[in-house]
Amino acid sequence: MAHYGYYGVQLFFVISGFVIAMTLFKCNSIAEFALRRFARLWPAMLLCSILTFVYLSSFNGIFATSVWNLVPSLTFIEPYVFNKFWGNIKFDWMDGAYWSLFVEVRFYAWISLTYFLSKNFERDFLLGCGLVYMSGFIITEPRLVFLFDMLFFTNHLFWFVLGDGFPDGPPYRDWE
């Protein structure tokens, strides 16, 4: 049974797609949505990152950690970005599981931009996701593939969309 644990992240993304859409539909602006997501995620991330840092540091070098690892974890930005700009400092996630929050934050950005800037959210979001997938088959130059994945998290986008309940539209808009 444990071999199915691999699918836990995908299930997390499906549930997240469902819950994020519910939050989004209750917000009146991108700023309100961003503030709500930040208020929900960042305090827990701060506490967990600090506790992880203290725990790992208490083993006198048995576990490798650095105070610099707090930066990607607390900004929800891939360590690669920091390593690219500050090559003399080695950044990594404070905990390896935090990579999924970078995927989450990118999903928040794309879904909220589509929702607040589109006149037909369901159509435009599905169309955008479809174009991302089709482009993923067309783009072959390695640097463009990397950039495309950094922007559109192509390996995980499907799971969020599945959670949104498309193509019939989110059934939970009227839950209140």
GROMACS .gro file of C-alpha atoms in nm, residues 31-141:
model
  111
   31ALA     CA    1  -0.460   4.190  -0.410
   32GLU     CA    2  -0.724   4.045  -0.178
   33PHE     CA    3  -0.661   3.695  -0.310
   34ALA     CA    4  -0.282   3.734  -0.274
   35LEU     CA    5  -0.318   3.867   0.080
   36ARG     CA    6  -0.544   3.579   0.180
   37ARG     CA    7  -0.305   3.320   0.039
   38PHE     CA    8  -0.004   3.489   0.200
   39ALA     CA    9  -0.180   3.507   0.539
   40ARG     CA   10  -0.269   3.139   0.512
   41LEU     CA   11   0.072   3.007   0.404
   42TRP     CA   12   0.349   3.232   0.528
   43PRO     CA   13   0.307   3.211   0.908
   44ALA     CA   14   0.306   2.831   0.896
   45MET     CA   15   0.602   2.832   0.658
   46LEU     CA   16   0.794   3.067   0.888
   47LEU     CA   17   0.731   2.847   1.191
   48CYS     CA   18   0.810   2.520   1.009
   49SER     CA   19   1.123   2.661   0.845
   50ILE     CA   20   1.262   2.791   1.173
   51LEU     CA   21   1.180   2.468   1.357
   52THR     CA   22   1.341   2.264   1.079
   53PHE     CA   23   1.649   2.486   1.081
   54VAL     CA   24   1.687   2.460   1.460
   55TYR     CA   25   1.633   2.085   1.454
   56LEU     CA   26   1.878   2.019   1.171
   57SER     CA   27   2.137   2.257   1.319
   58SER     CA   28   2.126   2.079   1.655
   59PHE     CA   29   2.290   1.766   1.510
   60ASN     CA   30   2.636   1.924   1.472
   61GLY     CA   31   2.687   1.872   1.103
   62ILE     CA   32   2.514   1.536   1.064
   63PHE     CA   33   2.247   1.711   0.857
   64ALA     CA   34   2.354   1.983   0.616
   65THR     CA   35   2.162   2.307   0.651
   66SER     CA   36   2.224   2.674   0.616
   67VAL     CA   37   2.050   2.992   0.724
   68TRP     CA   38   2.045   3.077   0.352
   69ASN     CA   39   1.796   2.795   0.302
   70LEU     CA   40   1.540   3.006   0.483
   71VAL     CA   41   1.533   3.249   0.188
   72PRO     CA   42   1.377   3.021  -0.076
   73SER     CA   43   1.149   2.861   0.180
   74LEU     CA   44   1.012   3.191   0.308
   75THR     CA   45   0.975   3.347  -0.036
   76PHE     CA   46   0.827   3.035  -0.203
   77ILE     CA   47   1.078   3.082  -0.486
   78GLU     CA   48   1.279   2.797  -0.636
   79PRO     CA   49   1.635   2.790  -0.494
   80TYR     CA   50   1.765   2.774  -0.851
   81VAL     CA   51   1.665   3.140  -0.897
   82PHE     CA   52   1.870   3.252  -0.596
   83ASN     CA   53   2.163   3.030  -0.693
   84LYS     CA   54   2.160   3.179  -1.042
   85PHE     CA   55   2.192   3.536  -0.912
   86TRP     CA   56   2.408   3.472  -0.606
   87GLY     CA   57   2.640   3.195  -0.721
   88ASN     CA   58   2.873   3.236  -0.425
   89ILE     CA   59   2.598   3.132  -0.180
   90LYS     CA   60   2.434   2.787  -0.194
   91PHE     CA   61   2.056   2.806  -0.153
   92ASP     CA   62   1.827   2.507  -0.109
   93TRP     CA   63   1.486   2.435   0.039
   94MET     CA   64   1.489   2.416   0.417
   95ASP     CA   65   1.296   2.093   0.369
   96GLY     CA   66   1.276   1.908   0.040
   97ALA     CA   67   0.895   1.893   0.053
   98TYR     CA   68   0.872   2.273   0.021
   99TRP     CA   69   0.922   2.255  -0.358
  100SER     CA   70   0.549   2.196  -0.395
  101LEU     CA   71   0.472   2.540  -0.254
  102PHE     CA   72   0.666   2.701  -0.538
  103VAL     CA   73   0.431   2.516  -0.773
  104GLU     CA   74   0.134   2.635  -0.566
  105VAL     CA   75   0.236   3.000  -0.578
  106ARG     CA   76   0.272   2.991  -0.955
  107PHE     CA   77  -0.074   2.837  -0.979
  108TYR     CA   78  -0.211   3.118  -0.759
  109ALA     CA   79  -0.060   3.376  -0.993
  110TRP     CA   80  -0.196   3.223  -1.313
  111ILE     CA   81  -0.543   3.140  -1.187
  112SER     CA   82  -0.594   3.481  -1.025
  113LEU     CA   83  -0.468   3.671  -1.330
  114THR     CA   84  -0.701   3.469  -1.552
  115TYR     CA   85  -0.995   3.509  -1.316
  116PHE     CA   86  -0.967   3.884  -1.266
  117LEU     CA   87  -0.856   3.979  -1.618
  118SER     CA   88  -1.082   3.750  -1.820
  119LYS     CA   89  -1.443   3.799  -1.919
  120ASN     CA   90  -1.499   3.421  -1.940
  121PHE     CA   91  -1.285   3.257  -1.674
  122GLU     CA   92  -1.369   2.890  -1.736
  123ARG     CA   93  -1.316   2.913  -2.113
  124ASP     CA   94  -1.000   3.122  -2.091
  125PHE     CA   95  -0.845   2.917  -1.812
  126LEU     CA   96  -0.906   2.589  -1.995
  127LEU     CA   97  -0.789   2.739  -2.323
  128GLY     CA   98  -0.473   2.871  -2.156
  129CYS     CA   99  -0.402   2.535  -1.995
  130GLY     CA  100  -0.459   2.359  -2.327
  131LEU     CA  101  -0.217   2.593  -2.502
  132VAL     CA  102   0.042   2.533  -2.231
  133TYR     CA  103   0.016   2.158  -2.279
  134MET     CA  104   0.032   2.176  -2.659
  135SER     CA  105   0.329   2.412  -2.642
  136GLY     CA  106   0.502   2.166  -2.414
  137PHE     CA  107   0.506   1.916  -2.701
  138ILE     CA  108   0.632   2.173  -2.952
  139ILE     CA  109   0.910   2.340  -2.755
  140THR     CA  110   1.226   2.129  -2.764
  141GLU     CA  111   1.515   2.371  -2.707
   0.00000   0.00000   0.00000
